[in-house]
Every structure is written in structure tokens, then in C-alpha cells.
Coordinates of C-alpha atoms in Angstrom, one line a residue:
M1 CA 107.3 82.2 -93.9
A2 CA 108.8 83.7 -90.5
S3 CA 108.3 88.0 -90.7
L4 CA 111.6 89.7 -91.2
K5 CA 110.3 91.4 -87.2
E6 CA 110.5 87.8 -85.8
K7 CA 114.2 87.2 -87.0
I8 CA 115.4 90.8 -85.8
G9 CA 113.4 89.6 -82.2
Y10 CA 115.4 86.5 -82.2
A11 CA 118.7 88.2 -83.2
L12 CA 118.0 90.4 -79.9
G13 CA 118.0 88.0 -77.6
D14 CA 121.9 87.5 -78.6
A15 CA 122.4 90.8 -79.0
A16 CA 121.4 90.9 -75.0
A17 CA 123.5 87.7 -73.9
G18 CA 126.2 87.6 -76.6
G19 CA 126.9 91.5 -77.5
I20 CA 126.4 92.9 -73.7
T21 CA 126.7 90.5 -70.8
W22 CA 128.4 88.1 -72.5
K23 CA 130.9 90.0 -74.3
I24 CA 131.8 92.0 -71.3
M25 CA 132.2 89.1 -69.1
S26 CA 134.6 87.5 -71.4
I27 CA 136.6 91.0 -72.1
A28 CA 136.5 92.8 -69.1
F29 CA 136.3 90.1 -66.4
P30 CA 139.8 88.8 -66.0
L31 CA 140.9 92.5 -66.0
F32 CA 138.5 94.2 -63.9
F33 CA 138.8 91.4 -61.3
T34 CA 142.3 91.7 -61.3
N35 CA 143.1 95.5 -61.6
V36 CA 140.0 96.8 -60.1
F37 CA 137.8 94.8 -57.7
G38 CA 141.0 93.4 -56.8
L39 CA 141.0 89.6 -56.7
T40 CA 143.9 88.0 -56.6
V41 CA 145.3 85.9 -60.4
A42 CA 144.7 82.5 -58.2
D43 CA 141.5 83.5 -56.8
T44 CA 140.5 84.7 -60.2
A45 CA 141.4 81.4 -62.5
T46 CA 139.6 79.6 -59.5
L47 CA 137.1 81.4 -59.7
M48 CA 136.2 80.7 -63.4
L49 CA 136.8 77.0 -62.8
I50 CA 134.6 76.4 -60.3
A51 CA 132.1 78.1 -62.5
R52 CA 132.6 76.0 -65.0
M53 CA 132.3 73.1 -63.1
F54 CA 129.0 74.1 -62.0
D55 CA 127.8 74.2 -65.6
V56 CA 128.3 70.9 -66.1
V57 CA 125.4 70.0 -64.0
T58 CA 123.1 73.2 -64.8
D59 CA 122.7 73.7 -68.3
P60 CA 122.1 70.0 -68.9
L61 CA 119.5 70.0 -66.4
M62 CA 118.8 73.5 -66.9
G63 CA 117.9 71.9 -71.3
S64 CA 115.8 68.7 -70.0
L65 CA 113.7 71.2 -67.6
A66 CA 113.0 73.8 -70.6
D67 CA 112.2 70.2 -73.0
R68 CA 109.4 69.7 -71.3
T69 CA 107.9 73.0 -70.0
Q70 CA 104.4 73.9 -71.1
S71 CA 102.9 77.2 -70.7
R72 CA 100.7 79.5 -72.5
W73 CA 104.0 81.4 -73.6
G74 CA 105.1 77.3 -75.5
T75 CA 108.2 75.5 -74.2
Y76 CA 110.8 77.9 -74.6
R77 CA 109.6 81.5 -74.4
P78 CA 108.8 82.2 -70.8
W79 CA 112.2 81.3 -69.9
L80 CA 112.9 84.5 -71.3
I81 CA 110.0 86.2 -70.5
F82 CA 110.8 85.4 -66.9
G83 CA 114.6 85.3 -66.6
A84 CA 115.3 88.9 -68.4
V85 CA 115.1 91.2 -64.8
P86 CA 117.0 88.8 -63.7
L87 CA 119.9 88.4 -66.2
G88 CA 120.4 92.4 -65.9
L89 CA 120.2 92.7 -62.4
I90 CA 122.5 90.0 -61.7
F91 CA 124.8 91.1 -64.3
A92 CA 124.7 94.9 -62.5
L93 CA 125.7 93.7 -59.3
L94 CA 128.4 91.6 -60.6
L95 CA 129.9 94.7 -62.3
Y96 CA 129.4 96.8 -58.6
T97 CA 132.6 96.2 -56.6
P98 CA 132.0 96.6 -52.6
D99 CA 134.1 98.2 -49.8
F100 CA 134.5 95.0 -48.3
G101 CA 138.3 93.3 -47.1
P102 CA 140.1 90.1 -49.5
V103 CA 137.5 87.5 -47.7
G104 CA 134.3 89.7 -48.2
K105 CA 135.5 90.4 -52.1
R106 CA 136.1 86.6 -52.4
I107 CA 132.5 85.7 -51.1
Y108 CA 130.5 88.8 -53.1
A109 CA 132.3 87.6 -56.2
Y110 CA 132.0 84.1 -56.3
T111 CA 128.4 84.1 -55.5
L112 CA 127.2 86.9 -57.7
Y113 CA 129.7 85.0 -61.0
L114 CA 127.9 81.3 -59.6
L115 CA 124.4 83.7 -60.0
M116 CA 125.2 84.9 -63.2
M117 CA 126.4 81.8 -64.9
A118 CA 122.9 79.8 -63.1
V119 CA 120.0 82.6 -64.8
Y120 CA 122.5 83.0 -67.8
T121 CA 121.8 79.8 -68.5
A122 CA 117.9 79.8 -67.5
V123 CA 118.0 82.2 -70.5
N124 CA 120.1 81.2 -73.4
V125 CA 119.5 77.4 -73.5
P126 CA 116.1 78.5 -73.6
Y127 CA 117.3 80.6 -75.8
G128 CA 119.3 78.2 -78.4
S129 CA 116.8 75.7 -78.5
L130 CA 113.7 78.3 -80.0
L131 CA 115.0 77.5 -83.4
G132 CA 114.8 74.1 -83.2
V133 CA 110.6 75.1 -82.9
M134 CA 110.8 77.9 -84.6
T135 CA 110.9 76.6 -88.4
D136 CA 111.8 73.0 -90.2
N137 CA 113.0 74.8 -93.0
D138 CA 116.6 74.3 -93.1
N139 CA 117.9 77.9 -95.6
E140 CA 115.2 79.2 -93.1
K141 CA 116.9 78.0 -89.8
N142 CA 120.1 79.2 -91.3
Q143 CA 118.9 82.9 -91.5
F144 CA 117.9 82.6 -88.4
S145 CA 120.9 82.0 -87.1
S146 CA 122.6 84.9 -89.3
F147 CA 119.9 87.1 -87.8
R148 CA 121.3 85.8 -84.5
M149 CA 125.2 86.2 -85.3
V150 CA 124.3 89.8 -86.6
G151 CA 123.0 90.7 -83.5
A152 CA 125.3 89.4 -81.1
Y153 CA 128.6 91.2 -83.0
A154 CA 126.8 94.2 -83.8
M155 CA 125.6 95.0 -80.1
G156 CA 129.6 93.9 -79.3
F157 CA 130.6 96.7 -81.7
V158 CA 128.6 98.9 -80.2
T159 CA 129.2 97.6 -76.1
L160 CA 133.2 97.6 -76.7
L161 CA 133.7 101.1 -78.8
S162 CA 131.3 102.9 -76.6
F163 CA 132.8 101.7 -73.7
P164 CA 136.2 104.1 -72.9
Y165 CA 133.8 107.2 -74.4
L166 CA 131.1 106.3 -71.4
Q167 CA 134.3 105.4 -68.6
K168 CA 135.3 109.2 -69.5
M169 CA 131.6 110.9 -69.2
V170 CA 131.1 109.0 -66.1
G171 CA 134.0 109.9 -64.7
G172 CA 135.0 108.7 -61.2
S173 CA 137.4 105.9 -60.3
E174 CA 137.3 102.7 -61.7
A175 CA 135.1 101.0 -59.7
H176 CA 132.4 104.1 -59.9
Q177 CA 132.9 103.8 -64.1
Y178 CA 132.2 99.9 -64.3
A179 CA 129.1 100.3 -61.4
V180 CA 127.2 102.7 -63.8
L181 CA 128.3 101.0 -66.7
G182 CA 127.0 97.7 -65.5
A183 CA 123.8 99.1 -64.8
G184 CA 123.3 100.6 -67.7
F185 CA 123.9 97.6 -69.6
G186 CA 121.7 95.4 -67.3
I187 CA 118.8 97.7 -68.2
L188 CA 119.6 96.7 -71.8
A189 CA 120.2 93.8 -71.6
A190 CA 116.8 92.9 -69.9
V191 CA 115.0 94.7 -72.4
M192 CA 116.3 93.2 -75.2
T193 CA 115.6 89.7 -73.9
L194 CA 112.2 90.5 -72.8
A195 CA 111.7 92.0 -76.2
C196 CA 113.0 89.0 -78.0
G197 CA 110.5 86.4 -75.9
F198 CA 107.6 88.2 -76.6
L199 CA 108.3 88.9 -80.5
T200 CA 108.8 85.4 -81.0
K201 CA 107.0 82.4 -82.1
E202 CA 106.6 78.4 -81.6
R203 CA 105.8 76.5 -84.8
L204 CA 106.4 73.1 -84.0
K205 CA 106.0 71.7 -81.2
P206 CA 108.7 69.3 -79.5
V207 CA 107.9 65.7 -79.2
R208 CA 108.3 65.3 -75.9
A209 CA 108.9 62.0 -73.3
E210 CA 105.9 61.0 -71.3
K211 CA 108.6 61.2 -68.3
F212 CA 112.1 62.6 -67.1
S213 CA 114.3 59.7 -67.6
F214 CA 118.6 60.6 -67.7
R215 CA 118.0 58.2 -70.9
P216 CA 118.4 61.6 -73.2
F217 CA 121.4 61.8 -71.5
A218 CA 123.0 58.8 -71.8
D219 CA 121.7 59.4 -75.5
L220 CA 123.5 62.0 -75.9
F221 CA 127.0 60.4 -75.1
K222 CA 125.8 57.6 -78.5
N223 CA 125.6 60.8 -80.5
K224 CA 128.2 61.4 -83.0
P225 CA 127.9 63.9 -84.2
W226 CA 126.8 66.2 -81.3
I227 CA 130.7 64.4 -79.6
Y228 CA 132.4 66.6 -82.3
L229 CA 130.1 68.8 -82.7
T230 CA 130.2 70.0 -79.0
L231 CA 134.1 69.6 -79.0
I232 CA 134.4 71.9 -82.0
G233 CA 132.2 74.6 -79.7
I234 CA 135.0 74.3 -76.7
C235 CA 137.0 75.1 -79.6
T236 CA 135.6 78.1 -80.5
N237 CA 134.8 79.4 -77.5
F238 CA 138.7 78.2 -76.3
F239 CA 139.7 80.7 -79.6
N240 CA 137.9 83.8 -78.9
G241 CA 138.2 82.9 -74.8
F242 CA 141.7 83.7 -75.1
R243 CA 142.2 86.6 -77.1
Y244 CA 139.1 88.6 -75.4
A245 CA 140.6 87.4 -71.9
V246 CA 144.2 88.9 -72.7
A247 CA 143.4 92.0 -74.6
G248 CA 142.9 94.2 -71.7
Y249 CA 146.7 93.3 -70.9
L250 CA 148.1 93.6 -74.5
L251 CA 147.2 97.2 -74.3
E252 CA 148.0 97.7 -71.1
Y253 CA 150.9 95.9 -70.9
C254 CA 152.6 95.0 -74.3
L255 CA 151.6 98.3 -75.5
H256 CA 152.2 100.9 -72.6
G257 CA 148.4 101.9 -72.3
D258 CA 145.8 103.2 -74.7
V259 CA 146.5 104.2 -77.8
T260 CA 144.9 107.7 -78.8
V261 CA 145.3 108.1 -82.8
S262 CA 143.9 111.2 -84.6
G263 CA 141.6 111.7 -81.8
L264 CA 139.9 107.8 -81.5
I265 CA 140.7 106.3 -78.4
I266 CA 141.9 102.5 -79.0
N267 CA 142.1 100.8 -75.6
Y268 CA 140.8 97.0 -75.6
T269 CA 137.6 97.2 -75.7
V270 CA 138.1 99.4 -78.9
F271 CA 141.1 97.0 -80.2
M272 CA 138.0 94.5 -80.0
T273 CA 135.2 96.5 -81.8
F274 CA 136.8 96.4 -85.3
G275 CA 137.0 92.9 -85.4
E276 CA 132.6 92.5 -84.0
V277 CA 132.2 94.6 -86.7
T278 CA 133.9 92.7 -89.2
C279 CA 132.1 89.5 -87.6
M280 CA 129.0 91.3 -88.1
I281 CA 129.4 91.8 -91.6
F282 CA 131.2 88.4 -92.5
G283 CA 128.4 86.7 -90.1
G284 CA 125.8 87.8 -92.4
V285 CA 127.3 86.6 -95.4
S286 CA 128.1 82.9 -93.8
P287 CA 125.0 81.7 -95.4
K288 CA 125.8 82.8 -99.3
F289 CA 129.2 81.4 -98.8
T290 CA 128.2 78.2 -97.3
E291 CA 125.9 77.9 -100.1
W292 CA 128.3 78.8 -102.5
I293 CA 130.9 76.4 -100.9
G294 CA 128.6 73.4 -100.8
S295 CA 128.4 72.1 -97.4
K296 CA 128.8 73.6 -93.9
Q297 CA 131.7 71.2 -92.9
K298 CA 133.3 72.9 -95.5
A299 CA 132.4 76.4 -94.7
F300 CA 133.4 76.0 -91.4
M301 CA 137.0 74.4 -92.3
V302 CA 138.1 77.3 -94.4
A303 CA 136.9 79.4 -91.7
A304 CA 139.3 78.0 -89.0
L305 CA 142.1 77.6 -91.6
I306 CA 141.4 81.9 -91.8
C307 CA 142.2 82.1 -88.2
V308 CA 144.8 79.9 -88.0
I309 CA 147.0 81.7 -90.9
F310 CA 146.0 85.0 -89.4
S311 CA 146.6 84.4 -85.7
V312 CA 150.0 82.8 -86.6
A313 CA 150.6 86.4 -88.2
F314 CA 149.8 88.7 -85.0
F315 CA 152.5 86.7 -82.9
F316 CA 155.1 87.9 -85.6
V317 CA 154.1 91.9 -85.6
P318 CA 156.6 94.1 -83.5
M319 CA 154.9 94.8 -80.0
D320 CA 155.1 98.2 -80.3
P321 CA 152.5 100.9 -80.8
A322 CA 153.7 102.5 -83.9
Y323 CA 152.3 99.1 -85.1
I324 CA 149.0 99.3 -84.0
W325 CA 146.4 99.7 -87.2
V326 CA 148.7 96.3 -88.4
M327 CA 147.1 95.1 -85.6
V328 CA 143.9 96.3 -86.0
A329 CA 144.3 95.2 -89.8
I330 CA 145.1 91.3 -88.4
V331 CA 142.0 91.7 -86.2
I332 CA 139.8 92.1 -88.5
L333 CA 141.3 89.4 -91.2
T334 CA 141.1 86.8 -88.4
S335 CA 137.5 87.9 -87.6
I336 CA 136.6 87.3 -90.7
G337 CA 136.8 83.5 -90.5
V338 CA 135.3 83.8 -86.6
G339 CA 132.2 85.6 -88.2
L340 CA 132.0 83.0 -91.3
Y341 CA 131.7 79.8 -88.5
S342 CA 129.3 81.3 -85.9
P343 CA 126.1 80.9 -87.4
L344 CA 127.5 77.5 -88.8
L345 CA 128.3 76.0 -85.3
W346 CA 124.6 77.5 -84.0
S347 CA 123.0 76.0 -87.5
M348 CA 124.5 72.8 -86.8
Y349 CA 123.2 72.2 -83.3
A350 CA 119.8 72.3 -85.2
D351 CA 120.9 69.4 -87.4
V352 CA 122.1 67.5 -84.9
A353 CA 118.7 68.2 -82.8
D354 CA 116.7 67.1 -85.9
Y355 CA 119.0 64.0 -86.1
A356 CA 118.8 62.9 -82.3
T357 CA 115.1 63.7 -82.7
E358 CA 115.2 61.0 -85.6
K359 CA 116.8 58.3 -84.2
N360 CA 115.4 58.4 -80.9
G361 CA 111.9 59.0 -81.5
T362 CA 111.8 62.7 -78.7
S363 CA 113.2 65.8 -78.9
S364 CA 115.8 66.3 -76.9
T365 CA 116.8 70.1 -78.3
G366 CA 116.5 71.9 -75.4
L367 CA 119.5 69.4 -74.3
I368 CA 121.3 69.8 -77.1
F369 CA 121.5 73.3 -77.7
S370 CA 122.2 73.3 -74.0
S371 CA 125.5 72.0 -74.4
G372 CA 126.2 74.4 -77.5
T373 CA 125.8 76.8 -74.3
M374 CA 128.0 74.9 -72.1
A375 CA 130.3 74.9 -74.6
Q376 CA 130.0 78.5 -74.8
K377 CA 130.8 79.0 -71.4
F378 CA 133.0 76.0 -70.4
G379 CA 135.6 77.7 -73.4
T380 CA 135.8 81.4 -72.2
A381 CA 135.8 80.8 -68.9
I382 CA 138.7 78.5 -68.7
S383 CA 140.1 80.0 -71.4
G384 CA 140.4 83.2 -69.4
S385 CA 141.2 81.3 -66.2
L386 CA 144.1 79.5 -67.7
V387 CA 145.3 83.0 -68.7
A388 CA 145.0 84.2 -65.5
L389 CA 146.9 81.1 -64.5
F390 CA 149.6 81.9 -67.4
L391 CA 150.1 85.5 -66.4
G392 CA 151.1 84.7 -63.2
L393 CA 153.3 82.3 -63.4
A394 CA 154.8 84.6 -66.0
G395 CA 155.5 87.2 -62.7
F396 CA 151.7 88.8 -62.8
V397 CA 150.7 89.5 -59.1
S398 CA 147.5 91.1 -57.8
G399 CA 145.6 91.5 -54.8
T400 CA 143.4 93.9 -52.2
D401 CA 145.5 95.1 -49.3
A402 CA 143.6 93.8 -46.2
A403 CA 144.0 97.1 -44.5
T404 CA 143.2 98.9 -47.0
G405 CA 141.2 97.7 -49.1
Q406 CA 142.9 99.2 -52.2
T407 CA 143.2 97.1 -55.3
I408 CA 147.6 96.2 -55.6
V409 CA 149.1 95.2 -59.0
T410 CA 153.0 93.7 -58.8
I411 CA 155.0 92.7 -62.2
T412 CA 157.8 90.9 -61.2
D413 CA 159.2 90.2 -64.5
E414 CA 157.9 92.2 -67.1
E415 CA 159.4 90.9 -70.0
S416 CA 158.3 87.5 -69.2
V417 CA 154.2 89.1 -68.7
R418 CA 154.6 90.8 -72.1
S419 CA 155.6 87.8 -74.0
M420 CA 152.9 85.8 -72.4
V421 CA 150.0 88.3 -72.9
W422 CA 151.5 88.4 -77.1
A423 CA 151.6 84.4 -77.1
L424 CA 148.0 84.7 -75.3
F425 CA 146.8 86.5 -78.1
S426 CA 148.2 84.5 -81.0
L427 CA 150.2 81.2 -81.0
F428 CA 147.5 79.6 -78.3
P429 CA 144.5 80.4 -80.4
A430 CA 146.3 79.5 -83.9
A431 CA 146.6 76.3 -82.0
I432 CA 143.1 75.7 -80.9
A433 CA 142.1 76.9 -84.7
L434 CA 144.1 73.8 -85.9
I435 CA 141.8 71.6 -83.4
M436 CA 139.3 72.8 -84.4
M437 CA 140.0 72.2 -88.1
F438 CA 140.6 68.3 -87.2
L439 CA 137.6 68.0 -85.8
I440 CA 135.1 69.5 -88.4
Y441 CA 137.1 67.2 -90.8
K442 CA 135.6 64.5 -88.7
Y443 CA 132.0 65.7 -88.1
P444 CA 129.6 62.8 -89.2
I445 CA 126.8 65.1 -90.7
K446 CA 127.6 66.4 -94.7
K447 CA 125.0 68.8 -95.3

């Protein structure tokens, strides 16, 4: 039996990756790149698309490499232990705005973003794969997965709620604020990742292939449960990706800036914080909910339906700051569904890894979990790229003045941009959740 300390240690890994680095990258980066750093909308969209093409290669290679790692710290843990500091350092540098012209900024952003994706892969793929070797008990896997999600959402809650107040405390320009917060959160993410590496244990030994082969890659595409789960994983991250990437624009352009209610500053990070705490609570409830429903598949279906209903409901809320609490209420209700399905996804990847080992005779746990990380990055960043693209089509223009180095933002059609932002936060995610329901219905493993 795994101890509570180990479960908390495992949760720290996603508190760092999901609750700090990925959460800030998902919600702040599109707005940061266009409105603070000074990239054009086209550059922002292209950057995220290039990074996804990069991940298509690096994620499965990292999974295969992790499966073959042998060290005194185990198979997957050394990647967390030695990757913690690079993760925090590169994250901090990515939130720094150098005093460069348009070309220099473009080179800096592209280089650092690709490095961030590489180091995130080197840490997060082995982290996810740990679930497959810490226990062979299905209920305990669900518990570890639940602790992971609670850790990610709890830290996401702290990160997003504190962000505007920390910005105010730091003071100075927005660029200075992001740089200082990037350094602080980067250090915290590094410490948490390191703690995860030292507090967890690998009890099971993977059944290793004798030598490197491309056969495990080919076997993936013969693995029907893996194909469906990968598509589901992409959809879950598209769903969240649209909402998080567009939240900053929603507050800025639909509600005309931060909304202050009884001393509470509701900016775009705080707005999404209400969803984070809901996801944290229902992520903890998810194992019991799944047990009550009777299967992971049925529980996932109900959770996705919740997401569809309340995403559509948000579209009909008046675009007025006076309705901020109605919007918050719908964000909370939508997040019930997200909180319920999030732990299930990673537990189902462990089921797919077990299925593959039984079918093929050798372990491909790292490779299979790498597809989960790839789906996370693919869904989140492509949705962020599409948000930038659609906003550009609607009339949002950004860039850096070549002479002064200052960021310039122009809205050529305000009503079009506002309508696009509203739909990107509501109708687009609803459509994705419907696709998710169809895929989970077809998913072959009925556990």
C-alpha cells in the first residue's frame, strides 16, 4: 500500500507542471505574447503550431527513451530529479520580455518556447508514466490519479487567484511584472518537481524490450483503445484550451477590463480560479463518483454532458459586467464536468498501458503516457493558436513598433472581436465536448 506522503508527493509533480507552468502557459501566454511581449497575432499562432509539430516527434521519442532508462533512481524518477531545475529556469526566461526589435523578439520567443516544450516533455512524460509502475492495484491507480488532479487544480487555484495581487505588489510595467512572477513561479515549480522525484517509489519493473525498435510505435496504431483515448485526450485539452486561452480577451474586450466586486479583483486569472477550485473538489470526488456510476466510461460520458450543457448556457448570458456572478456560476458548473473526467483520463491511460503490455509482451508505458502529454500540449496549444487566428480574422491586430520597441494593439472591428471571443469561450468548447461524448461511447475498454 502506498503511503499518504507518497500520494502527496505524486500530486506535487502535477501541481508544478499542471498547476503552475502549464496553467500560466495556457491562460496567460496568448494575451502575454500579443499584448505585452509584442508578437503579432500571426506570429503567436505560428509559434504554437510549430511547437506542436515539434512535440509530435519529441513526445513519443521521450516515452520510448524513458521506458529504457535504468538508474539507481529507477526508470522514470531520474527525469524528474534532473529535469526540475531546467524546467523552472526556462519557464522564467520565457516570461521575460527582452529589449529587442520585432525580429529579435520573434527569435527569442520561438527559441525559448521550443526549449520549454522539450524540457516539459522530458519531465512530464516520465511523470505520467510513474502511475504505471507505482502500483498494480486499479483502485490505488484511481487514487493516485485523483491526488494528481487535486494537486494540479489546487495549485492552479493558488496560482490564478494570486496572480493579479502579485502583479500589483510587484508594480512597474506589465513586462516587469510577468518577468518577476515568472522567476518566482519557476523556482516553486522546480522545487515541487524535485520533491515529487524523491518522494515517490517505483514498485513494479517494466517488461523491457531487449533493444530499441520502432515496433512499439507501430503497435500503437494497432491499439484501438489507445487511438480512441488519444483522440479523447486531445478533445479534453481543446475544451480547456479554448476557454483558458480566450479568458484574458473576454475580460479585456467583452467586459472592458477587470471587474471589482466588494474589493475582489476579478481579472482573467481570478475568473478562471473559480473553475480551478471546483475541479479540485470534484477531482477528489471522481473515484467515488465513478464507483457509483459503475464504470469509467459512463462516468466520463456524464461529465462530458455537463460540459456541453453549461458551455452552451454561457453563450446566452448578456455581455455585461453586471452579470459577472452569473458567468462565474456557469464557469463553476462547467468545471464540475472537467473535475470529474480529468482523473479518469490518466487512470484510463494506465488501463491502456496494461492492455498493451498484455497484448505485446513488453512494456510501452512511457510511450503510451507520452501520447497523453502530447495530447495535452497539442490540444492546448492548437486551441491557443486557433484563438489567435480567429481573433485576427475578426479584427484584432497586434505587433511591436520597429522604432520604439513598444507593443501596439489595434481593434479594427470591435463588435466582431467581442462576438468571436464570446463564441470561443462557449460554443466552440461545447462542440468539442459533443465530439468527446461520441468518442468515449466508442472507447473499447469497459472498466
